[in-house]
Coordinates of C-alpha atoms in Angstrom, one line a residue:
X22 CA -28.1 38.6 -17.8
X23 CA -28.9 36.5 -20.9
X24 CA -25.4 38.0 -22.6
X25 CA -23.6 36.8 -19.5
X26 CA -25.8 33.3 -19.5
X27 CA -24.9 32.8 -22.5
X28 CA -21.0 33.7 -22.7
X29 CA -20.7 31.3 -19.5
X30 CA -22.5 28.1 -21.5
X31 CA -20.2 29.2 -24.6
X32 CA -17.2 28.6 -22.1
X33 CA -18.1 25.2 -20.8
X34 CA -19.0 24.0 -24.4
X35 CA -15.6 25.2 -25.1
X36 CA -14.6 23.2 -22.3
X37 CA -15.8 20.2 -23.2
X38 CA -14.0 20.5 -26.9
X39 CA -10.4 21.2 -24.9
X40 CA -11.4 18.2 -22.5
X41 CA -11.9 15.7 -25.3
X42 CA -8.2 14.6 -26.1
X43 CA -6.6 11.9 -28.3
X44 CA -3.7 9.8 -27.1
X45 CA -1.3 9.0 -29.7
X46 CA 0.9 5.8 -30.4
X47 CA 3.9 6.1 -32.5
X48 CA 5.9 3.4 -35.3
X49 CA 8.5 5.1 -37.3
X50 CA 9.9 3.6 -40.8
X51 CA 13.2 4.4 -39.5
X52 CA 12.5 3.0 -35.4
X53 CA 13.3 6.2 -33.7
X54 CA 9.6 5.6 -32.4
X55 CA 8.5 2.2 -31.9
X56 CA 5.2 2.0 -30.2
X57 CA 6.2 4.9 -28.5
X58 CA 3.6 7.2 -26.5
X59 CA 3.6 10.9 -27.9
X60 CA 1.9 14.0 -26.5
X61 CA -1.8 14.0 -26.3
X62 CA -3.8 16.2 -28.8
X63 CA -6.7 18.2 -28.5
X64 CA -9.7 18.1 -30.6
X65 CA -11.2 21.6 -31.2
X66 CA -14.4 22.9 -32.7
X67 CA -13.7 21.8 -36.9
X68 CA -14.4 25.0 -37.6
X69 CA -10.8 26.3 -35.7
X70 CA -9.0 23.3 -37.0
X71 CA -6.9 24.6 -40.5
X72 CA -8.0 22.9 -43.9
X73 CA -6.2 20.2 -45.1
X74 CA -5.2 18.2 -48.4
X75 CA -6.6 15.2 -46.8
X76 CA -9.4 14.2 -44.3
X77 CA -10.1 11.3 -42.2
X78 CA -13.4 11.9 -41.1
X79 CA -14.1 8.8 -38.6
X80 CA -17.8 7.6 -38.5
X81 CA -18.8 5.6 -35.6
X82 CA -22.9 5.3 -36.8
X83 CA -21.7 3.4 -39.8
X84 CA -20.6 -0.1 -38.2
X85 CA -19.2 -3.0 -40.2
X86 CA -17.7 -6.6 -37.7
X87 CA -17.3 -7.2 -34.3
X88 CA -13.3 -7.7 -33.7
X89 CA -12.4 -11.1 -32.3
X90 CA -8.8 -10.2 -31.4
X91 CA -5.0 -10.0 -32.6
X92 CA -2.2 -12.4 -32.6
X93 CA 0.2 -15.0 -33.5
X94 CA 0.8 -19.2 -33.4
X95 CA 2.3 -20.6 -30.3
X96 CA 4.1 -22.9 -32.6
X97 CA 6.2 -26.4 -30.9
X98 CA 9.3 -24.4 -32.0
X99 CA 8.3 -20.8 -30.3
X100 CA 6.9 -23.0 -27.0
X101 CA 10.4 -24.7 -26.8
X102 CA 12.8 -21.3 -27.0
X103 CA 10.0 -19.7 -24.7
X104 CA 10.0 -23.0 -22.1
X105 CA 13.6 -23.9 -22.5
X106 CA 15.7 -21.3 -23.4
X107 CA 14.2 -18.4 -21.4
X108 CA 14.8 -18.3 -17.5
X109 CA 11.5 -18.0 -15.1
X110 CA 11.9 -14.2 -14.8
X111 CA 12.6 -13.5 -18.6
X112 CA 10.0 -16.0 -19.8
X113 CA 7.5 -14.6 -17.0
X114 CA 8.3 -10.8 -19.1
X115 CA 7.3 -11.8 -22.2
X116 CA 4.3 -13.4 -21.4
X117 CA 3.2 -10.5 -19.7
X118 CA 4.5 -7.6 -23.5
X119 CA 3.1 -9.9 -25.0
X120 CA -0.3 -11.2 -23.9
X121 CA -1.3 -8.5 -20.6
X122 CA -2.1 -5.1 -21.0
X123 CA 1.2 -3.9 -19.5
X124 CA 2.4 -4.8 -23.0
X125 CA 0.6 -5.1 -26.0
X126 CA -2.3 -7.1 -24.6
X127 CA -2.2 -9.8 -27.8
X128 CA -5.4 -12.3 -27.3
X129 CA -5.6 -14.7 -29.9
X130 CA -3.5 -17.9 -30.2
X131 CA -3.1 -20.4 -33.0
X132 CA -1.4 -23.8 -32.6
X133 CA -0.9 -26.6 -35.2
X134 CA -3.2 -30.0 -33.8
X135 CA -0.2 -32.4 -33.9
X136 CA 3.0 -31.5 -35.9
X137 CA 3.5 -28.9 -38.0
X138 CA 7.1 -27.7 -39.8
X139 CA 7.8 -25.8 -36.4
X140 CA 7.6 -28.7 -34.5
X141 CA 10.5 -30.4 -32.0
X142 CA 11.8 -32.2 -29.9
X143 CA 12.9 -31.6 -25.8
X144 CA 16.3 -30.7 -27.4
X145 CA 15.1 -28.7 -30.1
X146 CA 15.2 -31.2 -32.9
X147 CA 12.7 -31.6 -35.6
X148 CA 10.0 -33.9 -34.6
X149 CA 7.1 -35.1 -36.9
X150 CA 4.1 -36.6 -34.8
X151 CA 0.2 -37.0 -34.4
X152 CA -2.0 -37.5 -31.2
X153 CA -2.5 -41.0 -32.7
X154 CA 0.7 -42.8 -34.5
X155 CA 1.0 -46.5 -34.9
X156 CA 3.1 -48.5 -36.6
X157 CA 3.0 -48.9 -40.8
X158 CA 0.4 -51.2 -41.5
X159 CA -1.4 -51.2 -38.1
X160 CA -4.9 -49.6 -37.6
X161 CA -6.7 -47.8 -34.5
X162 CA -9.9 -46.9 -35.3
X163 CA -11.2 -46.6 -31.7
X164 CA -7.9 -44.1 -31.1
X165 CA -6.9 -46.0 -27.8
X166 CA -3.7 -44.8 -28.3
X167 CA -4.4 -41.4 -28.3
X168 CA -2.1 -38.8 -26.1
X169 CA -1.4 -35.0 -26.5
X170 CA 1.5 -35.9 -24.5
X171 CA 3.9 -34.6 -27.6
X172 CA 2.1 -31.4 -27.1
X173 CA 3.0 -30.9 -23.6
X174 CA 5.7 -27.9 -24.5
X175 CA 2.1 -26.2 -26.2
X176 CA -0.7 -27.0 -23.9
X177 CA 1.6 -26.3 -20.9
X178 CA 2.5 -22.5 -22.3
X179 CA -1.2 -21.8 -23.4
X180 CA -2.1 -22.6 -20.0
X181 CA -0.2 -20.2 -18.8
X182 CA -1.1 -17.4 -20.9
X183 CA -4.5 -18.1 -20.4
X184 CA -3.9 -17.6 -17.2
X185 CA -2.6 -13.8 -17.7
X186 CA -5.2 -13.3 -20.3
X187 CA -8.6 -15.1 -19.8
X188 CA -10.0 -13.4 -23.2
X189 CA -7.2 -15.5 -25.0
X190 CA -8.7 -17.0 -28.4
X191 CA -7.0 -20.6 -29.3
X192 CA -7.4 -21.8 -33.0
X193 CA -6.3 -25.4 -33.6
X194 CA -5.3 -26.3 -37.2
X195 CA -3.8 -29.7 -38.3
X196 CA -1.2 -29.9 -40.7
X197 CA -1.5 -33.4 -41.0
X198 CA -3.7 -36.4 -40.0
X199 CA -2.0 -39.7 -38.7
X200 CA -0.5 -41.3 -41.3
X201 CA -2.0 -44.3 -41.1
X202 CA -5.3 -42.7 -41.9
X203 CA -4.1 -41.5 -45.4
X204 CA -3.9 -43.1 -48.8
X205 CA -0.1 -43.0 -48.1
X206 CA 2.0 -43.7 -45.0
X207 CA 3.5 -40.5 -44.6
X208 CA 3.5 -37.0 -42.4
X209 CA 4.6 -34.9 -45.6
X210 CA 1.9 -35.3 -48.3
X211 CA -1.3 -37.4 -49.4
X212 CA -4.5 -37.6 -48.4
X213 CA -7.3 -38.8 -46.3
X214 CA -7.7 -42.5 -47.2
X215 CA -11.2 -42.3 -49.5
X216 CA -11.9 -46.0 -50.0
X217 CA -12.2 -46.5 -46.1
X218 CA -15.3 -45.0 -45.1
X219 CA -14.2 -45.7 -41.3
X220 CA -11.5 -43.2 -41.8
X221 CA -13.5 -40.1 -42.3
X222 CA -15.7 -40.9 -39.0
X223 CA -12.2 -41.9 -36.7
X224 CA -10.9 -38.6 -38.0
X225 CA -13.8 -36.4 -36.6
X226 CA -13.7 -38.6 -33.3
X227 CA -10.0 -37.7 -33.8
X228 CA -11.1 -33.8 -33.3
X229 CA -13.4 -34.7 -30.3
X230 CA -10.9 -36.1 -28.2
X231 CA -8.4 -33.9 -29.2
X232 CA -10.5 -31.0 -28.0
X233 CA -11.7 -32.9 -24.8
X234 CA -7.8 -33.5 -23.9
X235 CA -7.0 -30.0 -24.0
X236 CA -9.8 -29.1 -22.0
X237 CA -9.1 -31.7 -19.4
X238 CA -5.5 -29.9 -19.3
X239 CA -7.3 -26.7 -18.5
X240 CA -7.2 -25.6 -22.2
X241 CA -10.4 -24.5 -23.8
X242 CA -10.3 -24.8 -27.6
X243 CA -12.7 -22.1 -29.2
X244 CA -12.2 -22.9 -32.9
X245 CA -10.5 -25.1 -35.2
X246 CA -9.6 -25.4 -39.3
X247 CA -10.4 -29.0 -40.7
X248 CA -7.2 -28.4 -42.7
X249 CA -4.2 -25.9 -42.9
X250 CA -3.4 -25.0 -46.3
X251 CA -5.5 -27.6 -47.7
X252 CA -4.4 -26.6 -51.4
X253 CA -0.8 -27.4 -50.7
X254 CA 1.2 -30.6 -50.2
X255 CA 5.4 -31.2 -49.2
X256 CA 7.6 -33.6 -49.7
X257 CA 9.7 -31.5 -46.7
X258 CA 7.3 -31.7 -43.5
X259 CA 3.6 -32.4 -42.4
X260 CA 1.3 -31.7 -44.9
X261 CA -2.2 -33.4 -46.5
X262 CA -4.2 -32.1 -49.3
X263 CA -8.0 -31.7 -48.9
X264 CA -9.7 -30.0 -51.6
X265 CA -13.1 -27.8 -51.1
X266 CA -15.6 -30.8 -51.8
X267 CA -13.8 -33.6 -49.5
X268 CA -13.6 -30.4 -46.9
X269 CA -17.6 -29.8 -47.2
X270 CA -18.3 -33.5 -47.3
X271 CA -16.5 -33.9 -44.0
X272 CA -18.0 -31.5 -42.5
X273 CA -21.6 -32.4 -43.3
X274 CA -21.4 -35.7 -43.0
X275 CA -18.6 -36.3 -40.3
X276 CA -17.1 -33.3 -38.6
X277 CA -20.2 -31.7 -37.7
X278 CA -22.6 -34.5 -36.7
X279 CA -19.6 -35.4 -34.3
X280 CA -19.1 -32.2 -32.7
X281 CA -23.1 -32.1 -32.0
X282 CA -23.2 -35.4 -30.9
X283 CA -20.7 -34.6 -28.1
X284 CA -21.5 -31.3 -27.5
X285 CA -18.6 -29.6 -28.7
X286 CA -19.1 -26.0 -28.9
X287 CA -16.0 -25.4 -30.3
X288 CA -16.5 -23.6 -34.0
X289 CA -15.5 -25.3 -37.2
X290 CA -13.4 -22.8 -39.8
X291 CA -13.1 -23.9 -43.4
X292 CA -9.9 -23.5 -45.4
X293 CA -6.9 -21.9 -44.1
X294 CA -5.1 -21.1 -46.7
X295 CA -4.6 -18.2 -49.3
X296 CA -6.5 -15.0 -50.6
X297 CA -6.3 -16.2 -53.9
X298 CA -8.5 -19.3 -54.0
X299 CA -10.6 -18.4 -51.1
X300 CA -13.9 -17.9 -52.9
X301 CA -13.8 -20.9 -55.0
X302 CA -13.1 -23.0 -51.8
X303 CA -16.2 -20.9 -50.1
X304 CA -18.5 -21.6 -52.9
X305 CA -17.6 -25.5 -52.2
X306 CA -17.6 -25.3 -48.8
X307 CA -20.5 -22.7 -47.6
X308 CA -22.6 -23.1 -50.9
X309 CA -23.7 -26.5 -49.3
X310 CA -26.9 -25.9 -46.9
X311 CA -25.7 -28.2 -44.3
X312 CA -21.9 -27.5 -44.3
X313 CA -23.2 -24.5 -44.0
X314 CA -25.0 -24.9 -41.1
X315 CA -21.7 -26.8 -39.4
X316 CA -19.7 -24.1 -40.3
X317 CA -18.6 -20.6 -38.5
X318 CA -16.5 -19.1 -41.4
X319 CA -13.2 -19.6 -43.2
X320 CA -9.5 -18.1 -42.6
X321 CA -7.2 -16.9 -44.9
X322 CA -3.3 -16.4 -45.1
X323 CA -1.5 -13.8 -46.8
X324 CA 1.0 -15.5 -49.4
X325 CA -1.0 -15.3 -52.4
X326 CA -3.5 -13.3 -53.3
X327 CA -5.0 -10.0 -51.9
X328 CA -6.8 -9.1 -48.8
X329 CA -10.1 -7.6 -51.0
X330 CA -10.7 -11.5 -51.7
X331 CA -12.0 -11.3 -47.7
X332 CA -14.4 -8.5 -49.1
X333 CA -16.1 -11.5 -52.2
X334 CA -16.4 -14.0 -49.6
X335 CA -18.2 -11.6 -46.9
X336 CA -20.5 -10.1 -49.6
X337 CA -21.2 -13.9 -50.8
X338 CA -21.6 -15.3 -47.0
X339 CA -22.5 -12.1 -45.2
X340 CA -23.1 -13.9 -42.1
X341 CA -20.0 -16.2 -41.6
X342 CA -16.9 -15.0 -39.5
X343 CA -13.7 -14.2 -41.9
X344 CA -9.9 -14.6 -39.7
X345 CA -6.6 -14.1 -41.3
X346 CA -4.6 -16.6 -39.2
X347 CA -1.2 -16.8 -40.9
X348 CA 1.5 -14.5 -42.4
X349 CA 5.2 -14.8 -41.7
X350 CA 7.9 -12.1 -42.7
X351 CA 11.6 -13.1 -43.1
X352 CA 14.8 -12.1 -44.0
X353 CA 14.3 -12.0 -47.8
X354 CA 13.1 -8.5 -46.8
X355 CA 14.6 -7.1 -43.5
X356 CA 13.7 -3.1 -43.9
X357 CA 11.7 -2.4 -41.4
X358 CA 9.6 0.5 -42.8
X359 CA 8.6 -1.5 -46.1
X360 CA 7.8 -4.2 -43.8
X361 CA 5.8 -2.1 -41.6
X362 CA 4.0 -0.6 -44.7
X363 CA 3.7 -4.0 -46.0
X364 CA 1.9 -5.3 -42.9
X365 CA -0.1 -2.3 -42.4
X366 CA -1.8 -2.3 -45.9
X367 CA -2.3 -6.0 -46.2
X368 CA -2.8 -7.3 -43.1
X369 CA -3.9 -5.0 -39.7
X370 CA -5.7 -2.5 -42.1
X371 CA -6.2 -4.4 -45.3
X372 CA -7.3 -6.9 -43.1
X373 CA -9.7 -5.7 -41.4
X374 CA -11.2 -3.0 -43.8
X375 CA -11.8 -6.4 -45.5
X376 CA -13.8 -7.8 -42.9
X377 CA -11.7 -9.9 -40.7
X378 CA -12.6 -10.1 -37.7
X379 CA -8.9 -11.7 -36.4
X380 CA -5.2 -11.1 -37.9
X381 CA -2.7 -13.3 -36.6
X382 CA 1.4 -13.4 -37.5
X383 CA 2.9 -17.1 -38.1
X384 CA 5.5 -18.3 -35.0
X385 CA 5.8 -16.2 -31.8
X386 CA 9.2 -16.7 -31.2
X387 CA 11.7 -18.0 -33.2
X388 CA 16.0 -18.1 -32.6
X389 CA 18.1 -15.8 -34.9
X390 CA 18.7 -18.7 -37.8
X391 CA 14.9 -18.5 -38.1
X392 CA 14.5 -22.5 -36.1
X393 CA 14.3 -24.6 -35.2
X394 CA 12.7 -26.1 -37.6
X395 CA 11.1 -29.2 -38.9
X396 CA 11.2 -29.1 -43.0
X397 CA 9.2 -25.8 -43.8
X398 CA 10.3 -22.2 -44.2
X399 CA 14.3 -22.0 -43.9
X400 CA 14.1 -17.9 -43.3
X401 CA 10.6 -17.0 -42.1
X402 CA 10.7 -14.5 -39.0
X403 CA 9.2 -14.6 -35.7
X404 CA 7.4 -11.8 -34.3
X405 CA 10.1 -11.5 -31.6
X406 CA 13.5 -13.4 -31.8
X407 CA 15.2 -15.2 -28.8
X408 CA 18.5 -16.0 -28.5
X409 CA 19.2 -19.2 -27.2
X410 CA 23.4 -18.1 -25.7
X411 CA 21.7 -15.4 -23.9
X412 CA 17.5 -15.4 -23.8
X413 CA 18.1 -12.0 -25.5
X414 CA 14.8 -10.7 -26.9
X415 CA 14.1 -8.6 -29.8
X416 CA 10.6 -7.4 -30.7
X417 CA 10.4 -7.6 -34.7
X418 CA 8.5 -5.2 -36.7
X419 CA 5.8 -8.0 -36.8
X420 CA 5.3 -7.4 -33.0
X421 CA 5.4 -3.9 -33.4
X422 CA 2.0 -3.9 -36.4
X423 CA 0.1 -6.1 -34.2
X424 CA 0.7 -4.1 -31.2
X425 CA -0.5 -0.9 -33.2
X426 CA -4.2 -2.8 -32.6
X427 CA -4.1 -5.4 -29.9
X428 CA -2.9 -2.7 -27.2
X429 CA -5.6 -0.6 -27.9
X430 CA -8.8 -2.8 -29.8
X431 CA -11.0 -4.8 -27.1
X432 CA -12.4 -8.0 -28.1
X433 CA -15.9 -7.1 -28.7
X434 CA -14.9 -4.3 -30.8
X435 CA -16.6 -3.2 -33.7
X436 CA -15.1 -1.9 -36.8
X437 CA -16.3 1.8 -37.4
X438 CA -16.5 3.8 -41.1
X439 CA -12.9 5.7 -41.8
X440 CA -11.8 7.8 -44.5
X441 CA -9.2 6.1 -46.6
X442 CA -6.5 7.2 -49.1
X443 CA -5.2 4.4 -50.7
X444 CA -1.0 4.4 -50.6
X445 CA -1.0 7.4 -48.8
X446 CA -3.0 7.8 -45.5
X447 CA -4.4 4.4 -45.0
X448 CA -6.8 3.8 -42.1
X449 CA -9.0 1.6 -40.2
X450 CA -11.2 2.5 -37.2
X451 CA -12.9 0.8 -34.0
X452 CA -15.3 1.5 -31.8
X453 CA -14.6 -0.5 -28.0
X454 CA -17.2 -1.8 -26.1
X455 CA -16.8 0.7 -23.7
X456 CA -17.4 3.8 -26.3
X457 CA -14.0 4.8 -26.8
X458 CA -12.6 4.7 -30.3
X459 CA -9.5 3.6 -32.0
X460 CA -7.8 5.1 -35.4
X461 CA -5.2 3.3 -36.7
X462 CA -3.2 5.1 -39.6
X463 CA -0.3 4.3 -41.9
X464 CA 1.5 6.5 -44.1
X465 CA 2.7 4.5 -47.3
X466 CA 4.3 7.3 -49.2
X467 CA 8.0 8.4 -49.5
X468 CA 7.4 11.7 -47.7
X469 CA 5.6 13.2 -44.7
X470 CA 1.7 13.7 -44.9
X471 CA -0.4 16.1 -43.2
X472 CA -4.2 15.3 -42.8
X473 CA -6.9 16.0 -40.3
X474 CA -8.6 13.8 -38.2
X475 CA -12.2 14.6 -38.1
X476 CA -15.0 13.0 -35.8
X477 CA -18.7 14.9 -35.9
X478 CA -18.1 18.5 -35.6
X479 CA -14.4 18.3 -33.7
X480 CA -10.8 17.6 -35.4
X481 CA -7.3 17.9 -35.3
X482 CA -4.3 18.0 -37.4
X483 CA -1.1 15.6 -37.6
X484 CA 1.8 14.7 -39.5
X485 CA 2.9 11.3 -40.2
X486 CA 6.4 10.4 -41.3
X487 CA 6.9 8.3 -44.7
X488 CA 6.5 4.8 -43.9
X489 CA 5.3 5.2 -40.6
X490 CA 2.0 4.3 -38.6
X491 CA 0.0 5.8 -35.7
X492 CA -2.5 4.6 -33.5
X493 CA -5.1 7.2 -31.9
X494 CA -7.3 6.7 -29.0
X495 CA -10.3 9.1 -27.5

């Protein structure tokens, strides 16, 4: 009787093992797959599972930070092409690939506060602007001109994602202040004007009501960068320069005070701008106690630099939030496997292996000359193209990364321990907040790679193509 006992629990253990399945999720360097759903595997006891030359054993007890989301900017140019260009029915389809989970399921949003060198017109043509212009030489400290009425084409569109997705994320980021409030009279360069002490407090009030406007349209702003790329200046389209110290000062003294005076809830994100100077900018901003106290974390963009730089700002500020909020591909590279391996290593798993808890692409949609355009980048990519004869859309490989992770990792998330093989099996894991987990691998090498997946005492084996990525799910 015990024999039989026993043989019976031995087959309902076995059971469970067969029961326990991962789905799979398929990107091909050479797009025979793209995102494509394959055959489920089994895990089995490790023990039945063959040996192999590499291992990703998958540790959900060893936790690391809570995923805030994936996505892209609703730039002026990507909210005209989707308003204008698209019919109802096409522009209703792509909201729902690209921001419901009947596509991809994308939930955070960045958008430039004022104009940025993707902003235009109601015909498409570049427009420069603030939420507070007045003439050269005039003044309005008490902003009562103020209207986010040029960013109708945005707040309208992020209305309307919001309401497909109410865990949408928005991140505001000014490329430029008004130009009357800068040492020079311009959109494309300069600087906060420093011997008017007025200007520094206006500008803060400048963020209040910019934040109250959107929410009156039904638009709740959750976070915002004092600056984007505050390192950087242009002759070509709206820029200002604001180094670390004037960033800290503004916070402490200005930004934050106004933002508790008022209630904002809104976070305040330092920087913007790339790996490579991140810490130094960190050490300005975040080594201050009371900038500090103002401040929710800094973001980071992917043009110079590498992503480990994340890793020496979490290890310096352990407890402030990390986001990488802008990279743009282009056609100086249009292979999609070394852009797919590109993106993989840097951004969704370089990314987050180094601690971000966000990783967003530059414009959602852009028309196949790269535009329109206001001054900036003459061949940066969308993640999808639209074309403006026929509302045609193409998902880029940009789409494709992103949706490797935002299909499948909840808000809420938290990143899990994964075994990882630099330049050839590259991973990152996640554990949702309902239990299940998420594996993301990329295969960097030039050939196929066999390893094992491995989670406590159950695996499975798989082969990845060269330059090619894979999303599990159990």
């Amino acid at each position: 009787m015990a024999a039989l006992l026993a043989a019976v629990i031995g087959v309902f253990r076995l059971a469970d093992y067969l029961d326990n399945s991962a789905e799979v999720w398929l990107t091909t360097g050479d797009e025979e797959n793209l995102l494509d759903e394959q055959a489920e595997i089994e895990f089995q006891p490790d023990e039945e599972t063959p040996e192999a030359p590499l291992t990703v054993e998958v540790d959900p007890d060893t936790t690391y930070q809570e995923i805030e989301g994936f996505g892209m900017a609703v730039t002026g140019s990507s909210a005209y092409l989707i308003n204008n260009v698209l019919t109802p029915d096409q522009k209703d389809d792509l909201l729902d690939d690209i921001f419901t989970d009947d596509g991809i399921n994308m939930n955070f949003i960045r958008h430039s506060i004022g104009a940025s060198d993707y902003s235009v017109d109601e015909n498409g043509d570049p427009l420069s602007y603030s939420y507070n212009d007045v003439e050269e030489g005039g003044t309005d400290y008490d902003l009562e001109n103020f209207s986010i009425e040029p960013d109708r084409e945005v707040w309208s569109l992020l209305g309307e994602i919001q309401d497909k997705n109410e865990d949408i994320f928005i991140f505001g980021s000014p490329w430029s202040a008004p130009p009357w409030m800068k040492e020079e009279y311009t959109f494309n360069g300069s600087f906060l004007d420093y011997t008017d002490p007025a200007i520094y407090e206006t500008y803060a009030d400048y963020f209040v009501k910019y934040i109250q406007a959107y929410e009156e349209e039904g638009v709740e702003v959750d976070a915002v960068a004092v600056q984007n790329e505050p390192e950087y200046t242009s002759e070509e389209y709206p820029t200002m320069s604001m180094n670390g110290i004037e960033q800290r000062d503004f916070i402490r003294e200005h930004l934050g005070p106004a933002f508790e005076e008022e209630n904002i809830e809104t976070e305040i994100i330092a920087f913007d701008h790339n790996w490579d100077t991140g810490l130094d900018y960190a050490n300005a901003v975040l080594g201050d106690e009371q900038a500090n106290d103002y401040t929710d974390g800094m973001a980071f963009h992917c043009y110079a630099g590498e992503p480990e730089a994340m890793t020496d700002v979490h290890e310096a500020y352990p407890n402030k939030n990390i986001y990488v909020t802008e990279c743009s591909g282009g056609s100086w590279n249009t292979d999609f496997g070394e852009n797919l391996s590109w993106n993989m290593t840097n951004m969704l798993i370089g990314g987050t292996r180094n601690y971000a808890e966000s990783v967003q692409f530059w414009n959602l949609a852009l028309d196949p000359s790269d535009g329109p355009q206001n001054g900036g980048c003459p061949d940066c990519r969308g993640v999808v193209t639209i074309d403006p004869d026929t509302g045609d859309i193409t998902e880029n490989v940009e789409y494709y990364t992103l949706g490797h992770a935002s299909k499948f990792v909840e808000p809420g998330a938290v990143r899990i321990d994964s075994t990882h093989y630099a330049d050839e099996i590259e991973t990152v894991a996640f554990e949702n907040p309902d239990g299940s987990h998420v594996l993301i691998a990329a295969n960097l090498s030039a050939g196929e790679q066999e390893f094992k997946v491995q989670e406590d005492d159950e695996s499975f084996m798989y082969s990845l193509p060269a330059e090619s990525a894979v999303t599990f799910t159990w």
